[in-house]
XYZ file of C-alpha atoms in Angstrom:
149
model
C -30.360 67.092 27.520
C -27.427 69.609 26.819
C -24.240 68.379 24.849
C -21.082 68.285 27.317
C -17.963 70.174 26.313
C -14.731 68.901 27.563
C -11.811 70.776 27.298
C -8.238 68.896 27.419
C -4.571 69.579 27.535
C -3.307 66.116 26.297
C -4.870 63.956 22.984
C -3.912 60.678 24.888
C -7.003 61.540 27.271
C -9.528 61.028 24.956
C -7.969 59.625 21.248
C -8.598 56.067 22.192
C -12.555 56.104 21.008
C -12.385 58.749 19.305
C -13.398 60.275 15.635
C -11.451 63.513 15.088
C -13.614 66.226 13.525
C -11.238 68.571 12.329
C -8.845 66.871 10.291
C -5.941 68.741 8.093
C -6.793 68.255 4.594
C -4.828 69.876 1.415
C -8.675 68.933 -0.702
C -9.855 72.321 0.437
C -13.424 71.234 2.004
C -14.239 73.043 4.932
C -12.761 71.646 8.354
C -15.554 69.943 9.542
C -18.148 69.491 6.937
C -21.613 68.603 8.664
C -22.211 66.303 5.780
C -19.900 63.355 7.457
C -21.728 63.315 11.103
C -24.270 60.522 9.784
C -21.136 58.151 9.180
C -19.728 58.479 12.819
C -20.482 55.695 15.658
C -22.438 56.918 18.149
C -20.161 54.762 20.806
C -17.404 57.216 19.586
C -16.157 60.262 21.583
C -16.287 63.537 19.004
C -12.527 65.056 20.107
C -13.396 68.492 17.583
C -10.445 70.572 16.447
C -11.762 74.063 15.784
C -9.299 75.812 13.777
C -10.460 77.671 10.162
C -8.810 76.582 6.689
C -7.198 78.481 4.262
C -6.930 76.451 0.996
C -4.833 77.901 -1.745
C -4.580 77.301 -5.519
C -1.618 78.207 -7.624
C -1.541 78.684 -11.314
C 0.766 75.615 -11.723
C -2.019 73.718 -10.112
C 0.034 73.523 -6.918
C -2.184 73.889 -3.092
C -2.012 74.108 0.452
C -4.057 74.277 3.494
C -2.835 76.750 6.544
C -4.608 76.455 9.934
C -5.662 79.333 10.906
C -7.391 80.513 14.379
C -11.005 82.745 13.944
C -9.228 86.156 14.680
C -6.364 85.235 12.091
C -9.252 84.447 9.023
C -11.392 87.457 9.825
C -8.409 89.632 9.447
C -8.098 88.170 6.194
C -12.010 88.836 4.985
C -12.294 91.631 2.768
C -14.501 90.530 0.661
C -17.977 88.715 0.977
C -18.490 85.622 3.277
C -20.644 83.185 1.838
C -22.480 80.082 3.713
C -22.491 76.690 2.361
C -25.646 74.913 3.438
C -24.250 71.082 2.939
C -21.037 71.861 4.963
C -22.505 74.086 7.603
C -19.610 76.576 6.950
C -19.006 79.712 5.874
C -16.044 81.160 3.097
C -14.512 83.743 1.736
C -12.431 84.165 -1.556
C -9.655 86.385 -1.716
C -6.399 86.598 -4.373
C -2.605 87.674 -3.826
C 0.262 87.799 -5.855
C 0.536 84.139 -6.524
C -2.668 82.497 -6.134
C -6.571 82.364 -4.956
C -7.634 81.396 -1.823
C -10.698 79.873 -0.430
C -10.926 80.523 3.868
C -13.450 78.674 4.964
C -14.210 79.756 8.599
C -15.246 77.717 11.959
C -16.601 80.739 13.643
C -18.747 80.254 16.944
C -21.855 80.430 15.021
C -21.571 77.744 13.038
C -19.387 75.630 15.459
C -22.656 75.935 17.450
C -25.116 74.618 14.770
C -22.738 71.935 14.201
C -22.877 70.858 17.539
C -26.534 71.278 17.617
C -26.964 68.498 15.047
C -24.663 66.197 16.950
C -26.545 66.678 20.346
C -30.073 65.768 17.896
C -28.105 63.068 16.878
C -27.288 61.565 20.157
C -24.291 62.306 21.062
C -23.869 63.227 24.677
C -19.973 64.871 24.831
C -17.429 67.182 23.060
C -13.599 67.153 23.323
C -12.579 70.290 22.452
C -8.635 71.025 22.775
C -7.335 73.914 24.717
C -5.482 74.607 22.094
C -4.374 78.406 20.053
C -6.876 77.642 16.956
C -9.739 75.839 19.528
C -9.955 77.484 22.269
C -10.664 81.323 21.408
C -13.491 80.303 19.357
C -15.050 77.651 21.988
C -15.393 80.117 25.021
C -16.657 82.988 21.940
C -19.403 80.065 21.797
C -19.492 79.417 25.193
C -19.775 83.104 25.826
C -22.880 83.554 23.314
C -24.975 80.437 23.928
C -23.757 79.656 27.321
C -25.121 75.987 28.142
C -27.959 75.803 26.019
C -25.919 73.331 23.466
């Protein structure tokens, strides 16, 4: 059985039972790390915020998180993108002026393996929000695996 994707306009549809994957976090760790899927209730709706994350670290110890959409973090990867197997995401390091920053990316690719697991772990359906950061990179996945999710 294929994994449903839902797209939506409005988080009141669907935040009732739901766990967010995609959370803002200033920690750094990728947006969705595969690693938390075994603590979600499988009565839950996923709603999953696509968006990549780049975490920064200043000398002073001081850090930030930026949303950024798939386009906007591949512009920014001039250097080598590594994967990291326990997250099921991919990063890049880069430095500026100021400080070092980690991107760690939500590209189709590994959207789709993440979405693999949950469909092997029983979930049936995906809320995905038509949103700038979502969007772009669901119908890039859409486009490449069609409906075989």
């Amino acid at each position: 059985m294929n994994l449903e994707l839902i797209f939506f306009q409005n988080d009141n549809e669907v935040l009732e039972n739901s766990y967010i994957l995609g959370r803002e976090s200033k920690l750094g760790f990728p947006p969705v790390p595969i690693n938390v899927f075994n603590s979600i209730p499988r009565e839950k709706n996923i709603l999953y915020r696509i968006f990549s994350c780049d975490f920064s670290l200043s000398d002073d110890g001081g850090f930030s998180c930026t949303r950024l959409s798939e386009t906007e973090a591949l512009k920014k990867a001039n250097s080598p993108i590594y994967e990291d197997a326990a997250s099921g995401s991919c990063y890049f390091r880069y430095f500026d002026s100021v400080c070092q920053h980690t991107v760690w990316l939500e590209d189709a690719y590994h959207v789709a393996k993440k979405l693999i697991v949950l469909k092997h772990m029983g979930f049936k359906r995906v809320y995905i929000p038509e949103d700038n950061y979502s969007l772009p990179t669901a119908k890039r996945l859409l486009s490449a695996y069609g409906n075989s999710i």
